[in-house]
PDB file of C-alpha atoms in Angstrom:
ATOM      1  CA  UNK A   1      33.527  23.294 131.218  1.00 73.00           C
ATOM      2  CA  UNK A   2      36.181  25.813 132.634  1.00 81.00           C
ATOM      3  CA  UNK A   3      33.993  26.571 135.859  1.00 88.00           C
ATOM      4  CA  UNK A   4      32.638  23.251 136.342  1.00 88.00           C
ATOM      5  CA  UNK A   5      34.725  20.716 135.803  1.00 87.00           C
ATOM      6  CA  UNK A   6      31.701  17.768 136.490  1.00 88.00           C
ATOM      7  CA  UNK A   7      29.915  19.483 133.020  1.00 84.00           C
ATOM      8  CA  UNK A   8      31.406  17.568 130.192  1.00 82.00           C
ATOM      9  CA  UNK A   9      31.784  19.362 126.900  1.00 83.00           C
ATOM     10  CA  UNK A  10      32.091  17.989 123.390  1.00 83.00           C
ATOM     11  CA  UNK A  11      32.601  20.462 120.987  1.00 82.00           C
ATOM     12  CA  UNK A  12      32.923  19.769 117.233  1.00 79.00           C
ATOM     13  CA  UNK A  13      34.866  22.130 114.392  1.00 70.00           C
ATOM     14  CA  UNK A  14      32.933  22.651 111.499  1.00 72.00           C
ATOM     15  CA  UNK A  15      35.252  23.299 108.756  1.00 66.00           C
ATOM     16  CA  UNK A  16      33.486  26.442 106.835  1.00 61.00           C
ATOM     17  CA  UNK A  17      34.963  26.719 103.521  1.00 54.00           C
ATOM     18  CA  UNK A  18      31.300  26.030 102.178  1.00 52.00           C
ATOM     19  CA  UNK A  19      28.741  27.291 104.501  1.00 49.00           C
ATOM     20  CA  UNK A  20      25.941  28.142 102.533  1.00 53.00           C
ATOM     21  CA  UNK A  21      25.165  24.368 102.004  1.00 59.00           C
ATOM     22  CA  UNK A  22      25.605  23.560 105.793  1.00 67.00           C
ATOM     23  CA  UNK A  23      22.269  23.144 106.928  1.00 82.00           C
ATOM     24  CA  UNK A  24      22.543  19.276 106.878  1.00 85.00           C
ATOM     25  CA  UNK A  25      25.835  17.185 107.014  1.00 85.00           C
ATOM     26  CA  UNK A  26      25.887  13.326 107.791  1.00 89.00           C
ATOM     27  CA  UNK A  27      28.771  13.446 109.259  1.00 88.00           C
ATOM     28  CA  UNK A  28      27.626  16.100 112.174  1.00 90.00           C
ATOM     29  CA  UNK A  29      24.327  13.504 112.494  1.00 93.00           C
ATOM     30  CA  UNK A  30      26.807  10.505 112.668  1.00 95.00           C
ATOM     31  CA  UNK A  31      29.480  12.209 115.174  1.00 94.00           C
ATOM     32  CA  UNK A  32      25.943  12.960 117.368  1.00 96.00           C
ATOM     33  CA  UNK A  33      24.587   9.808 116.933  1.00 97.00           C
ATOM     34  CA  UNK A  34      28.058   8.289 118.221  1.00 96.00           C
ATOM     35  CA  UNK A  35      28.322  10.449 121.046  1.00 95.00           C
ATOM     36  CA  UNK A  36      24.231  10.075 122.420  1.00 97.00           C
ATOM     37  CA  UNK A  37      24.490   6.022 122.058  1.00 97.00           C
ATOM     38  CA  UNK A  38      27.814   6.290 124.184  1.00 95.00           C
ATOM     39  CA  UNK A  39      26.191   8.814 126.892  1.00 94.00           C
ATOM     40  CA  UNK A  40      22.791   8.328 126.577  1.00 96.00           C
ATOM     41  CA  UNK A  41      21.279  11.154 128.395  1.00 94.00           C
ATOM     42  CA  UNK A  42      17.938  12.433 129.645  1.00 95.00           C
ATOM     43  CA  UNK A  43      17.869  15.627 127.893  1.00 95.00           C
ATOM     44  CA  UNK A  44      19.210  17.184 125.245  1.00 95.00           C
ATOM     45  CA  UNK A  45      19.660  20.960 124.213  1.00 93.00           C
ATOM     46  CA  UNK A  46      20.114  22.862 121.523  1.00 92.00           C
ATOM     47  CA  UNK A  47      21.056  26.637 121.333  1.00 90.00           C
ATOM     48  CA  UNK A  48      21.197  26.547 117.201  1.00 87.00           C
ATOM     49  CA  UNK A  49      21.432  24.272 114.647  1.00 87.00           C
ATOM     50  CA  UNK A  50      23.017  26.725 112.525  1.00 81.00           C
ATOM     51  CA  UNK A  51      26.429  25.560 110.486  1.00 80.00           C
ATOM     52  CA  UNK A  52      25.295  21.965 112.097  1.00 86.00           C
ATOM     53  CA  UNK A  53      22.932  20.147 110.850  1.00 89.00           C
ATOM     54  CA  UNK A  54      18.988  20.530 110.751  1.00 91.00           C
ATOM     55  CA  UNK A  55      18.656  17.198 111.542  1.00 93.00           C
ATOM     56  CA  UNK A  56      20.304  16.749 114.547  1.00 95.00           C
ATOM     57  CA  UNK A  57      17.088  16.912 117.327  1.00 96.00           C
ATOM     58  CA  UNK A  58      15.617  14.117 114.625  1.00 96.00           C
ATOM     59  CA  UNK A  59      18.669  12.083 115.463  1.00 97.00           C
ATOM     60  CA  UNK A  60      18.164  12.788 119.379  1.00 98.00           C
ATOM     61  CA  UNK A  61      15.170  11.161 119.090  1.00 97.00           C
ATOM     62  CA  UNK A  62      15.582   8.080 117.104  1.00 98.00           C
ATOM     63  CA  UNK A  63      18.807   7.372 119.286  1.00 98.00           C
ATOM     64  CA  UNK A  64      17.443   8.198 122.771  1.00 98.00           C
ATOM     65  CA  UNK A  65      13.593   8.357 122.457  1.00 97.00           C
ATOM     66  CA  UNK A  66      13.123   8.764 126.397  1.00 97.00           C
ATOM     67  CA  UNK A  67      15.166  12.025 126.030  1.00 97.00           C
ATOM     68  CA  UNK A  68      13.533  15.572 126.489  1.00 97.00           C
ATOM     69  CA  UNK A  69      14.558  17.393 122.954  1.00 97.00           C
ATOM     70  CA  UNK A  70      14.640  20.742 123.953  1.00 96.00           C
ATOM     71  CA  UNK A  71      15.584  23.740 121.311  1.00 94.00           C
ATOM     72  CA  UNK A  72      15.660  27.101 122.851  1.00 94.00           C
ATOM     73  CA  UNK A  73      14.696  30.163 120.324  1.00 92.00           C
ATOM     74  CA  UNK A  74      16.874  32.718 120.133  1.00 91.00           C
ATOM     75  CA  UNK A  75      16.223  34.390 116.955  1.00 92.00           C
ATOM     76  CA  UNK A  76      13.517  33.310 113.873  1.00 92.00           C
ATOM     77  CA  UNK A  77      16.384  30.868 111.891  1.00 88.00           C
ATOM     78  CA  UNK A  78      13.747  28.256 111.802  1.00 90.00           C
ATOM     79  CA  UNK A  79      11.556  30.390 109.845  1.00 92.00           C
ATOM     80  CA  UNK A  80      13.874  32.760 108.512  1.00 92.00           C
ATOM     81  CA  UNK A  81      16.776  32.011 106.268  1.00 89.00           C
ATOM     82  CA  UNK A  82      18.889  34.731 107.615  1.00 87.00           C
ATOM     83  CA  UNK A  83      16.919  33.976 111.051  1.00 89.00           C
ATOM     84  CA  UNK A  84      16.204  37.701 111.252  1.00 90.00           C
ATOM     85  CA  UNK A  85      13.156  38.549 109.848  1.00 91.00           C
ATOM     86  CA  UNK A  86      14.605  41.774 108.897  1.00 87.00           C
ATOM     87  CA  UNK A  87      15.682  43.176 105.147  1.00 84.00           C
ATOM     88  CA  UNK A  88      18.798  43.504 104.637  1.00 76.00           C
ATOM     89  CA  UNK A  89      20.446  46.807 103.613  1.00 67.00           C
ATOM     90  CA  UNK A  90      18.787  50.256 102.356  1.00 62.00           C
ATOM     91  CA  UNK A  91      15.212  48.891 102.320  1.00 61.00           C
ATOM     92  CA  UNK A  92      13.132  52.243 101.553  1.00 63.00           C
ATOM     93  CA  UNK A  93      13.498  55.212  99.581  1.00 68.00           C
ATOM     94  CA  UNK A  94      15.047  57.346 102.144  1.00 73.00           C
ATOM     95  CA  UNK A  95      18.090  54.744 102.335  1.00 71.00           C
ATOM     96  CA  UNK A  96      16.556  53.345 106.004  1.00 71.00           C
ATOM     97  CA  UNK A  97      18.018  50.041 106.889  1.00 74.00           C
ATOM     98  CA  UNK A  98      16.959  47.063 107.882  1.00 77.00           C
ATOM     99  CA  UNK A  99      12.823  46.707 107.015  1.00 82.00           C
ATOM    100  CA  UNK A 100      10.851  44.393 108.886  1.00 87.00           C
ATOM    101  CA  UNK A 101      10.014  41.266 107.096  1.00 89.00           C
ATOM    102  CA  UNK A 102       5.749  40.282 106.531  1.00 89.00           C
ATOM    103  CA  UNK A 103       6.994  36.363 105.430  1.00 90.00           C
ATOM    104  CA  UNK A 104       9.131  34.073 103.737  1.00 92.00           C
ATOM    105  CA  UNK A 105       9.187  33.893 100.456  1.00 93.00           C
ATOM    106  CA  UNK A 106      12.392  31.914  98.604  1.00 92.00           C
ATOM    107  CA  UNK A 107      12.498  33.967  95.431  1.00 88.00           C
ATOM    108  CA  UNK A 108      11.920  37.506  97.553  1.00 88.00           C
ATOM    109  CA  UNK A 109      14.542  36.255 100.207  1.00 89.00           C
ATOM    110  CA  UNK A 110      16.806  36.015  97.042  1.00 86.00           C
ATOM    111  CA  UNK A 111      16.039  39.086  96.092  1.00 82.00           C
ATOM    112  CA  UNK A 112      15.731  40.860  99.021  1.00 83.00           C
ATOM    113  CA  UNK A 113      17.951  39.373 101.162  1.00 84.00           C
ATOM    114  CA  UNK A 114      20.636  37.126  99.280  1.00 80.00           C
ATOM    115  CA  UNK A 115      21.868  40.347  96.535  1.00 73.00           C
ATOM    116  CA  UNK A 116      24.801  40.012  98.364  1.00 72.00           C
ATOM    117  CA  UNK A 117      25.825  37.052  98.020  1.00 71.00           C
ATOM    118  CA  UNK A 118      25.574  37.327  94.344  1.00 68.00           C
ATOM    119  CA  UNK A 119      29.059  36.534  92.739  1.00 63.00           C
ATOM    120  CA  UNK A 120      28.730  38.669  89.690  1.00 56.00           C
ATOM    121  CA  UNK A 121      26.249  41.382  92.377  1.00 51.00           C
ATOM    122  CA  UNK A 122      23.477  41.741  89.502  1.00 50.00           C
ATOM    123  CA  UNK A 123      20.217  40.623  89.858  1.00 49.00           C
ATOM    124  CA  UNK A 124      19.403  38.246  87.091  1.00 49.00           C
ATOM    125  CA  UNK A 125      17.142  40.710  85.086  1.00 50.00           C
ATOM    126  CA  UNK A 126      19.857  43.509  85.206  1.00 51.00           C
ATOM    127  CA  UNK A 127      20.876  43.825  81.007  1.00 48.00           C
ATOM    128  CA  UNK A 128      24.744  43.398  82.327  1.00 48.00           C
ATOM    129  CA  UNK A 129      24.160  40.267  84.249  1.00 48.00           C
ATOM    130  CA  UNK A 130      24.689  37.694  81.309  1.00 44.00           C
ATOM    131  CA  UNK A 131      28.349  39.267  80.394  1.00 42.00           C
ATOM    132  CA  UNK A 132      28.791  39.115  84.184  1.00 45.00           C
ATOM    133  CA  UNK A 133      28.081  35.303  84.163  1.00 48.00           C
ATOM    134  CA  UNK A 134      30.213  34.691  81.202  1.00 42.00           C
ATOM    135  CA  UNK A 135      32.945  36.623  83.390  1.00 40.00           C
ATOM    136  CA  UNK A 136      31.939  34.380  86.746  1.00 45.00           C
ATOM    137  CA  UNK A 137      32.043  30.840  84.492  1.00 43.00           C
ATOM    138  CA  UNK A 138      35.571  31.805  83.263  1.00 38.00           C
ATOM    139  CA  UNK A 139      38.575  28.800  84.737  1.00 38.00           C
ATOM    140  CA  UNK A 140      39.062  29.647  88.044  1.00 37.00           C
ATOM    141  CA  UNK A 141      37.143  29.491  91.610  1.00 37.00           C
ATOM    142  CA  UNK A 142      33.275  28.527  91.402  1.00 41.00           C
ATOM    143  CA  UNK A 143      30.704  29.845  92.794  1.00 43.00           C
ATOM    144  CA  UNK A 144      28.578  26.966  92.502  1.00 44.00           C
ATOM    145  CA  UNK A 145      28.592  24.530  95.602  1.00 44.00           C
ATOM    146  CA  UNK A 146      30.398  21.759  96.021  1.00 42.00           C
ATOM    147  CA  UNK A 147      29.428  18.325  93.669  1.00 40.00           C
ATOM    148  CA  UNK A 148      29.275  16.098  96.567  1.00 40.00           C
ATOM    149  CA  UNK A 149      27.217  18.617  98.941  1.00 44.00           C
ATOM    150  CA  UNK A 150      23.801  17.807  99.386  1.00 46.00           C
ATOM    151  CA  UNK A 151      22.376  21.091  97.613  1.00 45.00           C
ATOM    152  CA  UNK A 152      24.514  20.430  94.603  1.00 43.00           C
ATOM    153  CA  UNK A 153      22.677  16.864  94.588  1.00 44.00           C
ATOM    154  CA  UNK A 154      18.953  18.058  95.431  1.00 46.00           C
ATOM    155  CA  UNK A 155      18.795  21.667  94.175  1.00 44.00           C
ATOM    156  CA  UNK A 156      18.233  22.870  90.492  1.00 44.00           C
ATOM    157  CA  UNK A 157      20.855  25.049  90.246  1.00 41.00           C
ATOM    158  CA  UNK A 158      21.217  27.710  87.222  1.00 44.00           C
ATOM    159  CA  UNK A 159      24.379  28.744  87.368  1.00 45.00           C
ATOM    160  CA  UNK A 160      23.568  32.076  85.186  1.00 55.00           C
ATOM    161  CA  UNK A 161      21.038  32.668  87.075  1.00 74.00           C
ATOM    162  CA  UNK A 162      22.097  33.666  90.571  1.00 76.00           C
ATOM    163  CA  UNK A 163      18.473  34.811  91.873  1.00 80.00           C
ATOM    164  CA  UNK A 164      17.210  31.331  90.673  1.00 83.00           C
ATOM    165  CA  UNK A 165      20.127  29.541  92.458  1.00 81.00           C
ATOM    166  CA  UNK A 166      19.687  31.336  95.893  1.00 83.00           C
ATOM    167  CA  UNK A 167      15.838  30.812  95.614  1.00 87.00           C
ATOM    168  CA  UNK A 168      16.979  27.047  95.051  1.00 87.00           C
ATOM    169  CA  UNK A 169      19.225  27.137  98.212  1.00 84.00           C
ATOM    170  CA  UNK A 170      16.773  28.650 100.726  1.00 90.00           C
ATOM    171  CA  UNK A 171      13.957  26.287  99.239  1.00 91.00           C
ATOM    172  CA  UNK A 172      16.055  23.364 100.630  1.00 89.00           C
ATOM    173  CA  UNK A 173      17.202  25.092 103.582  1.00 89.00           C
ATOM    174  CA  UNK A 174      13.725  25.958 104.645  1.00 92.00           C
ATOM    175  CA  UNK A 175      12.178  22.308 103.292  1.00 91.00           C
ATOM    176  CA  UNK A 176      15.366  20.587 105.385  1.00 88.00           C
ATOM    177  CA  UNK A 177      14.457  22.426 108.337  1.00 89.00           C
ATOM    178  CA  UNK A 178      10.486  21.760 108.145  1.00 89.00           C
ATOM    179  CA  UNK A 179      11.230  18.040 107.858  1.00 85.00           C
TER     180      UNK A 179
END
């Protein structure tokens, strides 16, 4: 640390090219598995796990069991796949922003929430969104995540069907983060 040079810090650069399927990477789990086994310490904090990996106070655990795990809350992110609780955009009739969520729901986070995110920006059930899918599978950069990532691998994803494929994606986020 700058102002206290007997405070070691070990930071790590997470590449994000691909952050929506960041919520659990072996190699963050095995870089903070290397480093706990080398200083074994008493306690261990966490600020956020986001663009990390879910798993990591699992791996404090296993590796240093007489460790305190502590995770400080500083928004809803284990509940909440935005970590808000909040609607995002014009929520109401009048154009008012940001409506407070009741609970999660994967296919209404989609919906709600994950619009955005869309590549083609239809909802699945607009008449336009299959010739906007044709348009989004043409040669060129995909939308779809990575083979090798761990949602391509456990999620069903429907690549014409973007509300499907975000429902998909905060499913596992949420499931990764209950485990």
């Amino acid at each position: 640390d700058a102002l206290e040079p007997r405070l070691p810090l070990h930071l790590i650069n997470v590449a994000r090219e691909a952050p929506y399927t960041r919520f659990v990477s072996d190699p963050i789990d095995h870089a903070f598995e290397v480093l706990l086994r080398r200083l074994r310490p008493n306690i261990v904090h966490f600020g956020h796990l986001n663009h990390l990996s879910v798993r990591l106070p699992a791996v404090a655990k296993a590796v240093v069991p007489q460790a305190k795990v502590l995770y400080t809350l500083h928004d809803f992110w284990l509940l909440c796949p935005r970590g808000q609780f909040l609607i995002v955009g014009p929520t109401a009739p009048d154009g008012t922003p940001w409506r407070q969520c009741d609970a999660q729901d994967d296919r209404k986070c989609a919906v709600e929430c994950y619009v955005g995110r869309f590549a083609t920006g239809l909802p699945s059930s607009s008449p336009e969104a299959p010739l906007a899918c044709a348009l989004t599978n043409l040669p060129g950069p995909s939308h779809a995540p990575p083979p090798h990532s761990e949602l391509a691998m456990n999620a069903t994803v429907r690549p014409c069907d973007e509300v499907a494929y975000w429902a998909d994606w905060i499913g596992a986020r949420m499931a990764a983060v209950r485990e």
